[in-house]
Amino acid sequence: MGQTMAEKLLSRHNLAKETVKAGDILEARIDGAMCHYHGSEPLHTLAQEMGFKDGMPRVWDTDRVFVLLDHHQPALSQALADENKLMRKVVDRLGIKCFHDAEPGISHQMMADYGLMRPGELVVGNDSHTISYGAINTGGTGIARADMFYALLFGELWFQVPQSIKIVLEGTQPNYPIAKDIILYLAGQHGDDFAGSKSIEYSGPLVSQLSIDSRQCLSAHGVEVGAKFALFPCDDKTLEFLKTRTDKPFEPVAADADAEYVQEIHLNVDTMPFVVAKPNQFGNVAPVDEVRGVKVDQAQIGSCANGRFEDIEIAARMLKGRKVAKGVRFIISPASQQVYLKCLKAGLITQLIESGAQVVTPGCGVCQPKVGYMSDGEVCITSTTRNYKGRKGSLNAEIYLGGPLTVTAAAVAGKIMNPKEVFNEL
Amino acid sequence: MSFDLNKLIRGRVWKFGDSIDTDSINPYYLYPTMEELKKHTMESYRAEFPKEVKPGDILIAGRNFGCGSSRPGLVLREVGIAAIVVESASRLFLRNNIARAIPIFLAPGITGIIEDAQTLEVDYPNGVVRNIATGASVPLRKFPPLIERIFQAGGLPHVARARYLAEVGRTQP
Ligand code: SF4
């Protein structure tokens, strides 16, 4: 019997050097560990609780631990400034070489920007959206600090080999991003945990048309449908993306033709409507026409799902010759400094600001309450990752999730509308 | 804190629905300290929970419990929840709770046999959970030996500590 991508990837990393299949439990060697702000104070405290009074006694490989002060850079409070200071000391003491300290941005995007993970690798991170590394054929998955403590000491961790779901994407990429609509649509059709603990493998004729930005959106959102991995094949676009980012060797992973899947889902995007997730769950999905006319107070583009160049480009393109509706706060946060710079050089930022949008520091802020708190009764439409109650502050604010085009349409119209109604050139 | 899987757990039930997210369990964006978190955990679903939960109570929920961000249920342990019993849990939440030896059990069918405020018994050795009042029961999933060992050790950091000390030939950190 052939192997899925997950089976092959985990077999390669199995310390026992045996082939593993779905359901098996193994101890695996890891290729990289991403620690964002939780790499500092909480891990440090945990190490102290374990009796190591100076904190973590070591990391297994100072080249393979990546520390990024993403969520909290620049420091948004005194407490965070103090934590960041502690983290600098910790990194220094442990001799960790890759430390992105004075640079705002989302850790996952920076990992990609700087080529810190590669196809075929197994990389853990103390954040749920580490799964987004699947976009470039990396077995990325989230853990939390107790697992990270073990992983950092030994470069090893236990895993259960997941079953796999094959998602076959068909149809044609229109001239605007649709990755968010794809994953929301799937969550609406199959439930918000349809990939619970499983590995998603994307395939089909649409895949080669999808940009790396779109793949990162789909892989990031793997966790919103419960997945452990969300993997894309390594193709020409992947290699092109990596060319300027890494010179280290790598061995991509591909599924065998006779690999076994627990489910196969086909989606033809040509017949897919624009969709949104209504408050307060990712799977609470409806065609955008069903919520037509809902007034919005805030619209947002950003996060590790949709803060990339193509997400910001579509907003700028649609805003050309148009204005953000009076009273709507349209907040745009590039996912990283590199993304920001690319947008700036392409003239997108000028367009956005001239049309009345706000462009804020790269990072996680817009995805959390930190940047742009909502008040009671207000409505936000956002391309960020989550719409749980309180995610933007007030428990009585309503959050809709949509793709960057749908968000921009709402920002222009002042209410949720089908983008095709607002932008007749589409 | 090591956790003995073989101990019977009995407690009053708090029942929740499907896809309860970690932003609700652990709303740390809004309340960064444990003291504040204890006053607000789960309030977005049931405002009375943080006020009325008592040590020894059991939390029951539907499918996909703990979806969302990577945050274990430490605050639930802090307010005294003795066991979390769910139809299914999000992969990360399950993993994170195993790593901290926080008692979490998967018992498909659980929401059909018990109502809020009734008493539930979790009998891990016999692989069953029971409604004390009605006698109704459903099986719970046993963990593989590796996971049982993590619970026994009190969580993965304890396993890591022991392995590290053995490697460097010391008995104390
Ligand atoms: S952008 Fe949002 S979901 Fe992504 S890592 Fe940051 S806080 Fe998490």
XYZ file of C-alpha atoms and ligand atoms in Angstrom:
607
model
C 0.000 0.000 0.000
C 1.295 3.461 -0.922
C 1.865 6.297 1.490
C 0.172 9.646 1.963
C 2.305 12.744 2.320
C 1.898 12.659 6.103
C 2.844 8.971 6.313
C 5.901 9.512 4.168
C 6.977 12.630 5.997
C 6.631 11.105 9.450
C 8.243 7.811 8.372
C 11.285 9.762 7.232
C 11.491 11.452 10.617
C 10.802 8.373 12.707
C 13.569 7.866 15.267
C 12.920 4.130 15.116
C 13.617 4.291 11.359
C 10.521 2.267 10.552
C 7.757 3.018 8.121
C 4.672 4.289 9.913
C 1.052 4.418 8.813
C -2.048 6.322 9.889
C -2.842 5.683 13.545
C 0.715 4.741 14.582
C 2.394 6.636 17.392
C 6.037 7.486 16.953
C 8.818 9.621 18.296
C 10.102 11.829 15.540
C 13.116 13.995 14.867
C 12.129 17.581 14.081
C 13.866 19.910 11.642
C 12.885 23.198 13.164
C 11.084 24.844 16.064
C 9.429 28.226 15.767
C 8.954 30.144 18.995
C 7.119 33.420 18.896
C 6.635 35.525 22.010
C 5.711 32.404 23.940
C 9.328 31.392 23.474
C 10.163 33.826 26.177
C 8.403 34.389 29.378
C 5.999 31.426 29.557
C 8.585 28.857 28.459
C 11.136 30.439 30.730
C 8.697 30.230 33.630
C 7.859 26.637 32.807
C 11.561 25.742 32.847
C 11.855 27.412 36.236
C 8.843 25.460 37.499
C 10.721 22.335 36.436
C 13.580 23.357 38.701
C 15.880 24.986 36.144
C 16.305 28.239 37.996
C 17.946 30.097 35.111
C 15.362 28.892 32.612
C 15.825 26.467 29.686
C 19.155 24.700 30.234
C 19.842 24.374 26.476
C 18.314 24.046 23.020
C 19.197 20.965 21.004
C 20.442 22.890 17.984
C 21.041 26.626 17.974
C 20.581 26.730 14.180
C 17.156 25.132 14.181
C 15.339 27.189 16.769
C 13.741 30.342 15.371
C 12.634 33.026 17.769
C 10.454 35.886 16.578
C 8.929 38.563 18.780
C 6.025 38.808 16.411
C 2.834 39.218 18.423
C 4.440 41.781 20.657
C 6.613 43.959 18.470
C 6.572 46.879 18.952
C 5.671 46.321 22.595
C 2.053 47.233 23.224
C 2.319 47.535 26.987
C 4.816 47.826 29.782
C 4.421 44.144 30.631
C 5.210 43.152 27.049
C 8.209 45.438 26.883
C 9.519 43.724 30.008
C 8.889 40.285 28.501
C 10.667 41.244 25.302
C 13.648 42.349 27.323
C 13.730 39.023 29.134
C 13.510 37.210 25.822
C 16.566 38.984 24.461
C 18.510 37.701 27.457
C 17.182 34.172 27.068
C 18.071 34.031 23.367
C 21.503 35.354 24.092
C 22.163 32.894 26.900
C 21.011 29.909 24.833
C 23.016 31.010 21.795
C 20.026 30.895 19.440
C 21.185 32.278 16.107
C 17.942 33.143 14.376
C 16.262 35.903 16.352
C 13.928 38.434 14.760
C 13.722 40.953 17.483
C 13.194 44.484 16.253
C 10.998 43.590 13.324
C 7.213 43.665 13.378
C 5.295 40.981 11.533
C 3.582 37.638 11.917
C 5.992 34.852 12.787
C 4.620 32.473 10.150
C 5.026 34.962 7.337
C 8.536 35.824 8.483
C 9.419 32.118 8.580
C 8.383 31.991 4.914
C 9.955 35.345 3.964
C 13.326 34.248 5.258
C 13.196 30.655 4.037
C 13.356 29.151 7.527
C 11.391 26.038 6.580
C 11.700 23.888 3.500
C 9.752 21.169 1.651
C 9.711 17.771 3.308
C 10.713 19.083 6.714
C 8.905 18.551 10.000
C 8.618 21.861 11.835
C 6.749 22.616 15.058
C 5.763 26.001 16.387
C 4.057 27.195 19.519
C 1.176 28.630 17.549
C -1.765 26.932 15.890
C -1.096 28.480 12.472
C 2.302 26.798 12.172
C 0.242 24.511 9.954
C 0.509 27.213 7.258
C 3.990 25.906 6.358
C 2.202 23.145 4.479
C 1.845 25.685 1.672
C 5.452 25.033 0.757
C 5.284 21.308 1.406
C 6.576 21.526 4.988
C 4.989 19.387 7.679
C 4.251 22.298 9.978
C 2.076 21.851 13.030
C 1.238 23.695 16.210
C 2.090 22.627 19.739
C 2.095 24.504 23.045
C 4.754 25.297 25.550
C 4.848 22.004 27.429
C 5.553 20.117 24.198
C 7.931 22.872 23.123
C 9.936 22.432 26.309
C 10.579 18.828 25.294
C 11.135 19.657 21.623
C 13.686 22.372 22.380
C 15.717 20.148 24.699
C 15.932 17.126 22.429
C 14.857 18.052 18.886
C 12.361 15.222 19.127
C 8.666 14.870 19.838
C 5.933 12.238 19.829
C 3.290 12.268 17.108
C 0.379 10.181 16.011
C 0.342 9.652 12.264
C -2.836 11.295 10.989
C -5.309 9.892 8.521
C -5.456 11.957 5.371
C -8.159 13.768 3.441
C -7.619 14.581 -0.203
C -9.125 17.857 -1.378
C -9.248 18.079 -5.145
C -9.634 21.665 -6.361
C -10.951 22.175 -9.856
C -11.805 25.182 -11.997
C -10.060 28.392 -12.892
C -8.454 31.033 -10.717
C -10.255 34.318 -11.390
C -8.254 37.561 -11.358
C -8.834 37.999 -7.633
C -7.964 35.812 -4.611
C -10.487 33.125 -3.649
C -8.548 31.007 -1.148
C -10.578 32.324 1.802
C -13.833 31.571 0.015
C -12.621 28.034 -0.716
C -11.856 27.159 2.883
C -14.944 28.888 4.272
C -17.086 27.131 1.701
C -15.576 23.765 2.663
C -16.143 24.482 6.370
C -19.751 25.394 5.597
C -20.309 22.235 3.564
C -18.453 19.730 5.721
C -18.389 21.265 9.210
C -15.726 23.197 11.096
C -13.957 20.034 12.238
C -14.222 17.948 9.084
C -10.444 17.517 9.066
C -10.219 16.984 12.854
C -6.720 15.602 13.705
C -6.223 14.664 10.041
C -3.825 15.738 7.351
C -5.229 17.623 4.366
C -3.561 17.124 0.998
C -4.473 19.613 -1.683
C -4.428 18.474 -5.290
C -6.254 18.985 -8.572
C -5.926 21.279 -11.568
C -6.502 24.506 -9.606
C -3.444 23.946 -7.402
C -0.855 24.924 -10.008
C -2.818 28.140 -10.619
C -2.823 29.068 -6.936
C -0.181 31.554 -5.822
C 1.964 30.801 -2.781
C -0.032 33.531 -0.996
C -3.263 31.635 -1.663
C -1.736 28.339 -0.614
C -0.569 29.909 2.653
C -4.127 31.068 3.303
C -5.515 27.578 2.680
C -2.828 25.867 4.742
C -3.138 28.352 7.618
C -6.860 27.742 7.762
C -6.284 24.012 7.992
C -6.393 24.493 11.743
C -9.819 26.155 11.567
C -11.132 22.854 10.204
C -9.195 20.860 12.796
C -6.249 19.584 10.748
C -2.783 18.564 11.929
C -1.139 19.235 8.560
C -2.446 20.981 5.423
C -0.008 20.120 2.670
C 0.511 21.288 -0.876
C 2.730 19.514 -3.356
C 6.133 21.034 -4.093
C 5.902 22.384 -7.646
C 7.567 24.998 -9.851
C 5.956 27.832 -7.915
C 7.290 26.442 -4.647
C 10.794 26.128 -6.059
C 10.620 29.622 -7.525
C 9.496 30.964 -4.146
C 12.368 29.247 -2.352
C 15.067 30.096 -4.868
C 15.954 33.444 -3.344
C 15.150 32.371 0.198
C 17.205 29.311 0.975
C 20.298 27.613 -0.291
C 19.977 24.598 2.001
C 19.138 21.233 0.428
C 15.683 19.720 0.876
C 13.731 16.678 -0.163
C 10.083 17.380 -1.036
C 7.414 14.898 -0.099
C 4.763 13.597 -2.499
C 1.979 11.086 -2.001
C 2.054 7.715 -3.729
C -0.593 7.114 -6.370
C -2.114 4.305 -4.312
C -2.073 6.134 -0.965
C -5.134 5.634 1.192
C -7.455 8.516 2.117
C -10.338 8.506 4.568
C -12.183 11.052 2.465
C -11.880 12.688 -0.915
C -13.573 16.048 -1.468
C -13.966 17.685 -4.866
C -14.646 21.376 -5.259
C -15.044 23.224 -8.520
C -14.441 26.890 -7.780
C -16.199 28.026 -10.966
C -19.538 27.263 -9.353
C -18.645 28.441 -5.841
C -20.429 31.557 -4.506
C -18.721 34.270 -2.455
C -19.238 33.256 1.154
C -18.821 34.663 4.647
C -18.691 33.088 8.089
C -21.313 34.733 10.271
C -20.650 35.287 14.000
C -19.212 33.387 16.003
C -17.899 30.210 14.442
C -15.781 29.442 11.415
C -18.286 26.914 10.134
C -21.271 29.266 10.353
C -21.014 29.934 6.642
C -23.527 31.534 4.277
C -23.389 32.834 0.718
C -22.660 36.542 0.868
C -26.037 37.306 -0.746
C -27.759 35.868 2.309
C -26.340 38.579 4.579
C -26.541 41.348 1.984
C -27.080 44.746 3.576
C -25.594 44.095 7.029
C -24.028 47.447 7.990
C -20.359 47.354 8.981
C -18.394 49.647 11.283
C -14.991 48.113 10.646
C -13.413 46.164 7.793
C -10.018 44.488 8.044
C -7.433 42.839 5.859
C -4.556 41.119 7.573
C -3.358 38.076 9.575
C -1.488 34.908 8.722
C -4.465 33.926 6.583
C -4.919 37.020 4.428
C -2.336 39.710 5.094
C -0.257 38.989 2.025
C 0.547 40.873 -1.148
C -2.352 39.548 -3.216
C -4.837 40.316 -0.426
C -3.657 43.912 -0.202
C -3.290 44.249 -3.972
C -6.934 43.382 -4.593
C -8.028 45.974 -2.032
C -5.875 48.664 -3.643
C -6.982 47.679 -7.131
C -10.664 47.893 -6.223
C -10.231 51.149 -4.313
C -8.758 52.905 -7.324
C -11.170 55.705 -8.166
C -13.296 54.824 -5.126
C -13.494 55.801 -1.469
C -14.033 53.877 1.739
C -17.614 54.538 2.926
C -17.943 57.366 5.432
C -17.764 56.097 8.992
C -16.175 52.746 8.105
C -12.771 52.024 9.561
C -10.923 50.037 6.903
C -7.795 48.672 8.584
C -5.078 46.968 6.612
C -2.130 45.235 8.229
C 0.514 43.610 6.004
C 1.601 40.234 7.361
C 5.267 41.226 7.573
C 7.755 43.987 6.812
C 8.706 42.197 3.598
C 5.084 42.098 2.488
C 4.702 45.745 3.480
C 7.750 46.728 1.466
C 6.534 44.879 -1.606
C 3.149 46.629 -1.346
C 4.854 49.958 -0.879
C 7.067 49.516 -3.926
C 4.028 48.542 -5.994
C 2.291 51.780 -5.026
C -0.509 49.973 -3.188
C -0.071 51.806 0.093
C -0.497 55.230 -1.512
C -3.689 54.060 -3.195
C -5.080 52.630 0.041
C -4.393 55.762 2.037
C -5.741 58.073 -0.674
C -8.946 56.067 -0.686
C -9.404 56.364 3.054
C -8.007 53.092 4.416
C -5.705 52.909 7.452
C -2.484 50.974 7.065
C -1.128 49.757 10.390
C 2.061 48.049 11.538
C 2.544 44.475 10.325
C 1.675 41.878 12.924
C -1.066 40.014 14.692
C -2.782 43.057 16.200
C -5.742 43.245 13.805
C -6.446 39.561 14.292
C -6.782 40.123 18.032
C -8.396 42.882 19.996
C -5.057 44.710 20.237
C -5.446 46.857 17.137
C -8.975 48.048 16.496
C -11.103 47.028 19.490
C -14.824 46.817 18.711
C -17.530 48.232 20.947
C -20.909 46.732 21.914
C -23.237 46.312 18.960
C -20.610 47.108 16.332
C -20.035 44.928 13.296
C -16.702 43.973 11.772
C -16.013 42.128 8.550
C -12.519 40.771 8.428
C -10.264 38.530 6.404
C -8.376 37.516 9.573
C -8.524 33.998 10.954
C -11.215 33.836 13.616
C -14.598 35.264 14.528
C -15.055 33.880 18.042
C -16.898 36.043 20.527
C -14.619 38.644 22.025
C -11.941 38.215 19.366
C -12.205 41.959 18.708
C -12.914 43.064 22.265
C -16.588 43.349 23.203
C -18.511 40.087 23.586
C -21.388 41.964 21.982
C -19.594 42.928 18.791
C -20.335 40.849 15.704
C -17.539 39.502 13.527
C -17.977 38.218 9.984
C -15.146 36.516 8.113
C -14.721 36.964 4.382
C -12.124 37.083 1.648
C -10.209 40.304 0.973
C -12.420 41.149 -1.998
C -15.620 40.747 0.025
C -14.104 42.809 2.831
C -13.129 45.585 0.413
C -16.614 45.571 -1.120
C -18.097 46.014 2.361
C -15.654 48.817 3.143
C -16.719 50.678 0.004
C -20.449 50.013 0.322
C -20.577 50.418 4.113
C -22.438 47.138 4.254
C -21.920 43.530 3.290
C -22.553 43.132 -0.436
C -21.703 40.741 -3.204
C -18.398 42.060 -4.603
C -19.796 41.758 -8.118
C -22.524 44.254 -7.239
C -20.058 46.777 -5.874
C -17.311 46.349 -8.428
C -18.964 46.094 -11.818
C -15.635 45.615 -13.581
C -15.270 42.124 -12.076
C 0.963 17.843 39.098
C 0.839 14.177 38.238
C -2.490 12.730 37.363
C -3.582 9.244 38.274
C -5.788 7.975 35.472
C -6.894 5.082 37.638
C -8.654 7.230 40.190
C -12.452 7.429 39.898
C -13.731 10.954 39.360
C -17.214 11.989 40.396
C -18.604 15.461 40.038
C -21.387 17.846 39.167
C -21.685 18.543 35.464
C -21.443 21.786 33.525
C -22.635 21.118 29.996
C -21.540 23.053 26.913
C -22.181 22.833 23.171
C -20.041 22.195 20.071
C -16.888 23.984 18.883
C -16.179 25.801 22.135
C -13.107 27.891 21.300
C -9.979 28.569 23.300
C -10.688 32.317 23.144
C -13.628 31.531 25.445
C -11.832 29.018 27.630
C -8.773 31.202 27.969
C -9.566 34.792 26.879
C -6.041 35.943 27.514
C -6.138 38.694 24.901
C -8.573 40.462 27.179
C -7.381 39.165 30.546
C -3.682 38.393 30.575
C -3.250 37.218 34.165
C -4.461 33.926 35.644
C -6.366 35.730 38.400
C -8.383 37.651 35.786
C -8.777 34.626 33.532
C -10.357 32.678 36.384
C -13.055 35.342 36.624
C -13.854 35.202 32.907
C -13.293 31.684 31.642
C -16.227 30.402 29.542
C -18.279 33.518 30.259
C -18.937 34.110 26.576
C -21.032 30.928 26.625
C -22.312 30.958 30.201
C -21.831 34.096 32.262
C -22.512 32.229 35.521
C -19.773 29.631 34.998
C -16.779 31.493 36.445
C -18.875 32.687 39.389
C -20.440 29.363 40.324
C -18.002 26.639 39.308
C -16.777 24.604 42.298
C -13.668 22.496 42.746
C -14.488 18.942 41.699
C -17.000 19.893 38.998
C -16.841 18.177 35.612
C -17.057 19.942 32.270
C -18.961 18.209 29.470
C -18.997 19.463 25.884
C -19.907 18.446 22.368
C -17.627 17.944 19.411
C -14.474 19.959 18.561
C -13.916 21.238 22.099
C -11.026 23.688 22.362
C -10.846 24.725 18.723
C -8.841 27.817 17.855
C -5.564 29.016 19.323
C -3.000 26.783 20.938
C -3.813 27.204 24.617
C -4.221 24.386 27.112
C -6.993 24.319 29.694
C -4.842 25.422 32.621
C -7.440 27.932 33.718
C -10.073 25.183 33.897
C -7.800 23.236 36.232
C -7.224 26.421 38.252
C -10.963 26.921 38.826
C -11.168 23.316 39.997
C -12.538 21.382 37.028
C -11.769 17.746 37.867
C -12.275 16.336 34.387
C -13.178 17.460 30.878
C -15.310 14.919 29.044
C -16.182 15.642 25.423
C -17.618 14.101 22.263
C -14.408 15.121 20.512
C -11.641 17.642 21.099
C -9.626 19.747 18.737
C -6.283 18.137 18.075
C -4.255 20.937 19.601
C -6.353 21.284 22.725
C -6.185 17.550 23.307
C -2.442 17.486 22.758
C -1.856 20.509 24.969
C -3.880 19.025 27.816
C -2.078 15.709 27.588
C 1.218 17.601 27.737
C 0.063 19.264 30.971
C -1.596 16.131 32.395
C -4.941 17.883 32.571
C -7.604 15.147 32.687
C -9.456 15.183 29.376
C -11.483 12.252 28.127
C -13.072 11.456 24.798
C -16.444 9.791 25.209
C -18.518 9.865 22.020
C -22.200 9.957 23.012
C -21.576 11.720 26.326
C -23.858 14.673 25.596
C -26.759 12.269 25.074
C -26.612 10.678 28.526
C -26.237 13.577 30.898
C -27.742 16.976 31.612
C -26.393 20.032 33.289
C -26.013 19.787 37.095
C -26.338 15.971 37.165
C -23.504 13.876 38.598
C -21.101 12.039 36.326
C -18.639 9.320 37.183
C -15.498 8.879 35.088
C -14.111 5.369 35.401
C -10.969 5.276 33.277
C -9.732 1.804 34.320
C -12.999 0.293 33.123
C -13.233 2.642 30.154
C -16.672 4.039 30.940
C -18.465 7.204 32.044
C -21.744 6.940 33.939
C -24.652 9.174 34.821
C -25.106 8.390 38.513
C -28.802 9.312 38.615
C -29.951 7.388 35.538
C -27.283 4.708 35.310
C -26.791 5.520 31.614
C -23.236 5.082 30.408
C -21.025 5.390 27.351
C -17.525 4.060 26.789
C -14.541 6.378 26.938
C -11.495 6.003 24.761
C -8.403 4.572 26.391
C -5.160 6.358 25.618
C -2.172 4.571 24.104
C 0.574 3.635 26.613
C 2.826 6.551 25.652
C 0.096 9.033 26.577
C -0.749 7.165 29.779
C 2.902 7.509 30.762
C 2.775 11.275 30.165
C -0.230 11.531 32.507
C 1.527 9.396 35.076
C 4.623 11.592 34.962
C 2.504 14.711 35.480
C 3.009 16.006 31.963
C 5.634 16.119 29.266
C 7.889 18.685 30.973
C 8.433 16.162 33.777
C 9.340 13.488 31.239
C 11.724 15.987 29.630
C 13.286 16.921 32.942
C 13.965 13.298 33.875
C 15.434 12.517 30.456
C 17.646 15.608 30.500
C 18.976 14.928 33.975
C 19.720 11.312 33.072
C 21.564 12.473 29.947
C 23.743 14.968 31.783
C 24.261 12.595 34.715
C 22.690 14.732 37.428
C 19.877 14.191 39.877
C 18.978 17.870 40.294
C 18.673 20.611 37.635
S -2.385 36.567 12.646
Fe -3.882 35.899 14.152
S -4.136 33.742 13.861
Fe -2.277 34.348 12.770
S -0.626 33.977 14.237
Fe -1.279 36.083 14.509
S -2.839 36.042 16.133
Fe -2.555 33.959 15.395
